[in-house]
Structures are given as structure tokens and as C-alpha cells.
């Protein structure tokens, strides 16, 4: 139970991290965070019973520079929400496609790399979308550095959702 995930909010209620319940309890005991919501029942020590938090809030403001995302397959798939940018198919086995093929001068950059399903990638082959008669569903670009970045690719518990405005993503 102490390894259950806990959403950590900044002083201003912005999600800042996810830690486990053990670390969350330590932060509370040390006066660094307050208990905001119980999600996982209780835990017993020799003398006491503690409520296990599901959400805690730091009692001080943590300043974070928004992390610039590094170009990688994982990040491109996240940006594209695991959706083929040509046909819109969602899949766990997507490939990366250079929009303008490298041999035609296309770069290794956010605006030239998209997620593509295997059939689309095969069909497009070494051509530009225009040559292949294919259209991108949206213009690829570097993902905006989001404060909710820490939550990408994680399981989001139901009670966390009120603190996570996905539309700002
Ligand atoms: Zn496709």
C-alpha cells in the first residue's frame, strides 16, 4: 500500500509530481506537505493508524522551469497521442515517419517527424506526403512545454482528475 501513487500538488494546486504513499507520508510528517485527499485507506504503525493520502499539496511553492522535451520516439508518440498522423489509427505499434524523407533533405526535427502506423509508413515509403497523395492530420511541431508533463503516460486516478485540466495540455 505504501507504494501506491500519490499526486503531489504545488502550493497553487498545480500538479507537480507523482510519488508513492511512503514518500507522501514523509513529506506530511516533516511538515512539507498537507494531506488533501484519502484514496488508499489506512496504514498501521505500532502506535498509530495513518490515513494514506492519494493527493497531497506542498506547503511551499516549488518553482520549476518547464522542461523542454527531447526529441525521441517516445516523446513523438506522446505528442501524437499514439495516433497515426496520416490515417488517425490509434495503435501501440506505431513507427516514426520523416515527413520529408531524409534523402530528400528532411531533417531530424519535431516538425519533420510524426507517428505513423505501419501500413501508412509502407505506403508512403520514401516519398513526401504530397508525392504519396497523403495528408497529415495536423502540422507537426515541438510540443509546448506543459506543466502537466509529469503526468504524461501515467495512470490517472479518478480523484486526481479535478486537478488536471487536460484541455490546457
Ligand atoms: Zn496510418
PDB file of C-alpha atoms and ligand atoms in Angstrom:
ATOM      1  CA  UNK A   1       0.000   0.000   0.000  1.00  0.00           C
ATOM      2  CA  UNK A   2       2.923   2.333   0.664  1.00  0.00           C
ATOM      3  CA  UNK A   3       3.867   2.098  -2.973  1.00  0.00           C
ATOM      4  CA  UNK A   4       0.518   3.437  -4.186  1.00  0.00           C
ATOM      5  CA  UNK A   5       0.843   6.544  -6.354  1.00  0.00           C
ATOM      6  CA  UNK A   6       0.111   9.936  -4.833  1.00  0.00           C
ATOM      7  CA  UNK A   7      -0.446  13.116  -6.787  1.00  0.00           C
ATOM      8  CA  UNK A   8       1.714  15.966  -5.479  1.00  0.00           C
ATOM      9  CA  UNK A   9       0.326  19.454  -5.986  1.00  0.00           C
ATOM     10  CA  UNK A  10       2.254  22.654  -5.778  1.00  0.00           C
ATOM     11  CA  UNK A  11       1.143  25.347  -3.342  1.00  0.00           C
ATOM     12  CA  UNK A  12      -1.039  26.726  -6.138  1.00  0.00           C
ATOM     13  CA  UNK A  13      -2.685  23.321  -6.717  1.00  0.00           C
ATOM     14  CA  UNK A  14      -0.790  22.692  -9.936  1.00  0.00           C
ATOM     15  CA  UNK A  15       0.242  19.042 -10.319  1.00  0.00           C
ATOM     16  CA  UNK A  16       3.983  18.888  -9.906  1.00  0.00           C
ATOM     17  CA  UNK A  17       4.828  15.256  -9.435  1.00  0.00           C
ATOM     18  CA  UNK A  18       3.657  11.784  -8.621  1.00  0.00           C
ATOM     19  CA  UNK A  19       5.312   9.995  -5.723  1.00  0.00           C
ATOM     20  CA  UNK A  20       4.475   6.904  -3.703  1.00  0.00           C
ATOM     21  CA  UNK A  21       2.470   6.918  -0.474  1.00  0.00           C
ATOM     22  CA  UNK A  22       5.550   6.293   1.643  1.00  0.00           C
ATOM     23  CA  UNK A  23       7.227   9.454   0.374  1.00  0.00           C
ATOM     24  CA  UNK A  24       3.970  11.405   0.648  1.00  0.00           C
ATOM     25  CA  UNK A  25       3.604  10.448   4.319  1.00  0.00           C
ATOM     26  CA  UNK A  26       7.202  11.520   4.971  1.00  0.00           C
ATOM     27  CA  UNK A  27       6.509  14.910   3.382  1.00  0.00           C
ATOM     28  CA  UNK A  28       3.446  15.295   5.599  1.00  0.00           C
ATOM     29  CA  UNK A  29       5.266  14.231   8.781  1.00  0.00           C
ATOM     30  CA  UNK A  30       8.053  16.679   8.042  1.00  0.00           C
ATOM     31  CA  UNK A  31       5.557  19.483   7.609  1.00  0.00           C
ATOM     32  CA  UNK A  32       6.370  19.937   3.948  1.00  0.00           C
ATOM     33  CA  UNK A  33       3.016  18.940   2.583  1.00  0.00           C
ATOM     34  CA  UNK A  34      -0.585  18.736   3.675  1.00  0.00           C
ATOM     35  CA  UNK A  35      -2.960  15.860   3.306  1.00  0.00           C
ATOM     36  CA  UNK A  36      -5.535  16.716   0.693  1.00  0.00           C
ATOM     37  CA  UNK A  37      -7.357  13.548  -0.123  1.00  0.00           C
ATOM     38  CA  UNK A  38      -7.508   9.991   1.082  1.00  0.00           C
ATOM     39  CA  UNK A  39      -7.589   7.416  -1.614  1.00  0.00           C
ATOM     40  CA  UNK A  40      -5.994   4.286  -0.313  1.00  0.00           C
ATOM     41  CA  UNK A  41      -7.357   3.557   3.124  1.00  0.00           C
ATOM     42  CA  UNK A  42      -5.126   3.363   6.156  1.00  0.00           C
ATOM     43  CA  UNK A  43      -1.799   2.083   7.296  1.00  0.00           C
ATOM     44  CA  UNK A  44      -0.946   0.968  10.819  1.00  0.00           C
ATOM     45  CA  UNK A  45       2.270   1.574  12.721  1.00  0.00           C
ATOM     46  CA  UNK A  46       2.939   0.340  16.244  1.00  0.00           C
ATOM     47  CA  UNK A  47       1.176   3.227  17.955  1.00  0.00           C
ATOM     48  CA  UNK A  48      -0.872   4.902  15.280  1.00  0.00           C
ATOM     49  CA  UNK A  49      -3.151   4.489  12.320  1.00  0.00           C
ATOM     50  CA  UNK A  50      -2.478   6.794   9.398  1.00  0.00           C
ATOM     51  CA  UNK A  51      -4.742   7.659   6.542  1.00  0.00           C
ATOM     52  CA  UNK A  52      -2.960   7.014   3.304  1.00  0.00           C
ATOM     53  CA  UNK A  53      -3.065  10.014   1.002  1.00  0.00           C
ATOM     54  CA  UNK A  54      -3.974   9.964  -2.641  1.00  0.00           C
ATOM     55  CA  UNK A  55      -3.314  13.671  -3.125  1.00  0.00           C
ATOM     56  CA  UNK A  56      -1.038  15.945  -1.120  1.00  0.00           C
ATOM     57  CA  UNK A  57      -0.249  19.617  -1.511  1.00  0.00           C
ATOM     58  CA  UNK A  58       3.100  21.162  -0.790  1.00  0.00           C
ATOM     59  CA  UNK A  59       3.038  23.942   1.793  1.00  0.00           C
ATOM     60  CA  UNK A  60       5.580  25.959  -0.149  1.00  0.00           C
ATOM     61  CA  UNK A  61       5.808  26.990  -3.765  1.00  0.00           C
ATOM     62  CA  UNK A  62       8.183  24.995  -5.921  1.00  0.00           C
ATOM     63  CA  UNK A  63       9.434  26.876  -8.932  1.00  0.00           C
ATOM     64  CA  UNK A  64      10.012  24.681 -11.901  1.00  0.00           C
ATOM     65  CA  UNK A  65      11.428  25.624 -15.199  1.00  0.00           C
ATOM     66  CA  UNK A  66       9.274  23.898 -17.779  1.00  0.00           C
ATOM     67  CA  UNK A  67      11.318  21.126 -19.218  1.00  0.00           C
ATOM     68  CA  UNK A  68      11.997  21.257 -22.915  1.00  0.00           C
ATOM     69  CA  UNK A  69      11.219  17.899 -24.398  1.00  0.00           C
ATOM     70  CA  UNK A  70      13.911  15.932 -26.064  1.00  0.00           C
ATOM     71  CA  UNK A  71      13.155  14.548 -29.466  1.00  0.00           C
ATOM     72  CA  UNK A  72      12.757  10.796 -29.124  1.00  0.00           C
ATOM     73  CA  UNK A  73      10.409   8.117 -30.336  1.00  0.00           C
ATOM     74  CA  UNK A  74       8.629   8.004 -27.001  1.00  0.00           C
ATOM     75  CA  UNK A  75       8.103  11.767 -26.985  1.00  0.00           C
ATOM     76  CA  UNK A  76       6.854  11.898 -30.556  1.00  0.00           C
ATOM     77  CA  UNK A  77       4.344   9.127 -29.801  1.00  0.00           C
ATOM     78  CA  UNK A  78       3.204  11.025 -26.717  1.00  0.00           C
ATOM     79  CA  UNK A  79       2.838  14.265 -28.656  1.00  0.00           C
ATOM     80  CA  UNK A  80       0.800  12.483 -31.302  1.00  0.00           C
ATOM     81  CA  UNK A  81      -1.193  10.617 -28.651  1.00  0.00           C
ATOM     82  CA  UNK A  82      -0.224   7.280 -30.150  1.00  0.00           C
ATOM     83  CA  UNK A  83      -2.186   8.125 -33.274  1.00  0.00           C
ATOM     84  CA  UNK A  84      -1.045   7.686 -36.848  1.00  0.00           C
ATOM     85  CA  UNK A  85      -0.803  11.209 -38.223  1.00  0.00           C
ATOM     86  CA  UNK A  86      -1.920  10.082 -41.660  1.00  0.00           C
ATOM     87  CA  UNK A  87      -4.931   7.832 -41.080  1.00  0.00           C
ATOM     88  CA  UNK A  88      -5.780   8.576 -37.447  1.00  0.00           C
ATOM     89  CA  UNK A  89      -5.400   4.962 -36.362  1.00  0.00           C
ATOM     90  CA  UNK A  90      -4.501   4.567 -32.682  1.00  0.00           C
ATOM     91  CA  UNK A  91      -2.021   1.815 -32.088  1.00  0.00           C
ATOM     92  CA  UNK A  92       0.647   0.589 -29.729  1.00  0.00           C
ATOM     93  CA  UNK A  93       2.895  -0.383 -32.609  1.00  0.00           C
ATOM     94  CA  UNK A  94       3.470   2.866 -34.446  1.00  0.00           C
ATOM     95  CA  UNK A  95       6.600   3.791 -36.302  1.00  0.00           C
ATOM     96  CA  UNK A  96       8.219   7.166 -36.820  1.00  0.00           C
ATOM     97  CA  UNK A  97       7.962   8.743 -40.228  1.00  0.00           C
ATOM     98  CA  UNK A  98      10.124  11.503 -41.649  1.00  0.00           C
ATOM     99  CA  UNK A  99       7.544  13.705 -43.367  1.00  0.00           C
ATOM    100  CA  UNK A 100      10.129  14.834 -45.880  1.00  0.00           C
ATOM    101  CA  UNK A 101      12.399  11.798 -46.241  1.00  0.00           C
ATOM    102  CA  UNK A 102      15.971  12.311 -45.114  1.00  0.00           C
ATOM    103  CA  UNK A 103      17.349  11.576 -48.555  1.00  0.00           C
ATOM    104  CA  UNK A 104      15.235  14.482 -49.835  1.00  0.00           C
ATOM    105  CA  UNK A 105      16.703  16.772 -47.237  1.00  0.00           C
ATOM    106  CA  UNK A 106      14.177  16.282 -44.450  1.00  0.00           C
ATOM    107  CA  UNK A 107      15.565  16.967 -41.020  1.00  0.00           C
ATOM    108  CA  UNK A 108      15.645  15.133 -37.725  1.00  0.00           C
ATOM    109  CA  UNK A 109      13.350  17.636 -36.041  1.00  0.00           C
ATOM    110  CA  UNK A 110       9.994  17.952 -34.308  1.00  0.00           C
ATOM    111  CA  UNK A 111       8.389  19.463 -37.401  1.00  0.00           C
ATOM    112  CA  UNK A 112       9.545  16.670 -39.664  1.00  0.00           C
ATOM    113  CA  UNK A 113       8.886  13.562 -37.599  1.00  0.00           C
ATOM    114  CA  UNK A 114       5.445  12.130 -36.958  1.00  0.00           C
ATOM    115  CA  UNK A 115       3.897   8.912 -35.701  1.00  0.00           C
ATOM    116  CA  UNK A 116       2.694   6.645 -38.470  1.00  0.00           C
ATOM    117  CA  UNK A 117       1.107   3.208 -38.482  1.00  0.00           C
ATOM    118  CA  UNK A 118       2.981   0.509 -40.313  1.00  0.00           C
ATOM    119  CA  UNK A 119       0.629   0.374 -43.350  1.00  0.00           C
ATOM    120  CA  UNK A 120       0.806   4.164 -43.796  1.00  0.00           C
ATOM    121  CA  UNK A 121       4.567   4.154 -43.415  1.00  0.00           C
ATOM    122  CA  UNK A 122       4.882   1.380 -46.009  1.00  0.00           C
ATOM    123  CA  UNK A 123       2.537   3.120 -48.392  1.00  0.00           C
ATOM    124  CA  UNK A 124       4.341   6.446 -48.091  1.00  0.00           C
ATOM    125  CA  UNK A 125       7.767   4.799 -48.342  1.00  0.00           C
ATOM    126  CA  UNK A 126      10.460   7.208 -49.465  1.00  0.00           C
ATOM    127  CA  UNK A 127       8.089   9.901 -50.691  1.00  0.00           C
ATOM    128  CA  UNK A 128       6.805  13.175 -49.371  1.00  0.00           C
ATOM    129  CA  UNK A 129       3.130  13.169 -48.301  1.00  0.00           C
ATOM    130  CA  UNK A 130       2.352  15.173 -51.413  1.00  0.00           C
ATOM    131  CA  UNK A 131       4.075  12.635 -53.684  1.00  0.00           C
ATOM    132  CA  UNK A 132       2.273   9.799 -51.916  1.00  0.00           C
ATOM    133  CA  UNK A 133      -1.090  11.531 -52.051  1.00  0.00           C
ATOM    134  CA  UNK A 134      -1.308  11.505 -48.273  1.00  0.00           C
ATOM    135  CA  UNK A 135      -2.191  14.309 -45.910  1.00  0.00           C
ATOM    136  CA  UNK A 136      -1.020  14.992 -42.395  1.00  0.00           C
ATOM    137  CA  UNK A 137      -3.865  15.452 -39.951  1.00  0.00           C
ATOM    138  CA  UNK A 138      -2.066  18.348 -38.339  1.00  0.00           C
ATOM    139  CA  UNK A 139       1.165  20.253 -38.713  1.00  0.00           C
ATOM    140  CA  UNK A 140       3.827  18.659 -36.535  1.00  0.00           C
ATOM    141  CA  UNK A 141       5.672  20.920 -34.131  1.00  0.00           C
ATOM    142  CA  UNK A 142       7.631  20.789 -30.919  1.00  0.00           C
ATOM    143  CA  UNK A 143       5.293  20.081 -28.020  1.00  0.00           C
ATOM    144  CA  UNK A 144       4.539  23.039 -25.830  1.00  0.00           C
ATOM    145  CA  UNK A 145       6.326  22.603 -22.513  1.00  0.00           C
ATOM    146  CA  UNK A 146       3.382  21.716 -20.321  1.00  0.00           C
ATOM    147  CA  UNK A 147       3.242  21.824 -16.528  1.00  0.00           C
ATOM    148  CA  UNK A 148       1.290  18.601 -16.743  1.00  0.00           C
ATOM    149  CA  UNK A 149       4.180  16.864 -18.423  1.00  0.00           C
ATOM    150  CA  UNK A 150       4.891  14.841 -15.277  1.00  0.00           C
ATOM    151  CA  UNK A 151       1.571  13.095 -15.748  1.00  0.00           C
ATOM    152  CA  UNK A 152       2.025  12.008 -19.326  1.00  0.00           C
ATOM    153  CA  UNK A 153       1.898   8.293 -19.837  1.00  0.00           C
ATOM    154  CA  UNK A 154       0.766   7.633 -16.271  1.00  0.00           C
ATOM    155  CA  UNK A 155      -2.353   6.056 -14.925  1.00  0.00           C
ATOM    156  CA  UNK A 156      -4.503   8.949 -13.703  1.00  0.00           C
ATOM    157  CA  UNK A 157      -6.596   8.115 -10.671  1.00  0.00           C
ATOM    158  CA  UNK A 158     -10.202   9.252 -10.692  1.00  0.00           C
ATOM    159  CA  UNK A 159      -9.825  11.604  -7.719  1.00  0.00           C
ATOM    160  CA  UNK A 160      -6.840  13.345  -9.359  1.00  0.00           C
ATOM    161  CA  UNK A 161      -8.817  14.486 -12.356  1.00  0.00           C
ATOM    162  CA  UNK A 162     -10.228  17.651 -10.854  1.00  0.00           C
ATOM    163  CA  UNK A 163      -6.669  18.968 -10.594  1.00  0.00           C
ATOM    164  CA  UNK A 164      -5.724  18.077 -14.134  1.00  0.00           C
ATOM    165  CA  UNK A 165      -7.203  20.295 -16.806  1.00  0.00           C
ATOM    166  CA  UNK A 166      -6.318  18.253 -19.856  1.00  0.00           C
ATOM    167  CA  UNK A 167      -7.538  20.905 -22.220  1.00  0.00           C
ATOM    168  CA  UNK A 168      -4.540  23.041 -21.278  1.00  0.00           C
ATOM    169  CA  UNK A 169      -2.272  20.278 -22.497  1.00  0.00           C
TER     170      UNK A 169
HETATM  171 ZN1  LIG B   1      -1.924   5.174 -40.646  1.00  0.00          ZN
END
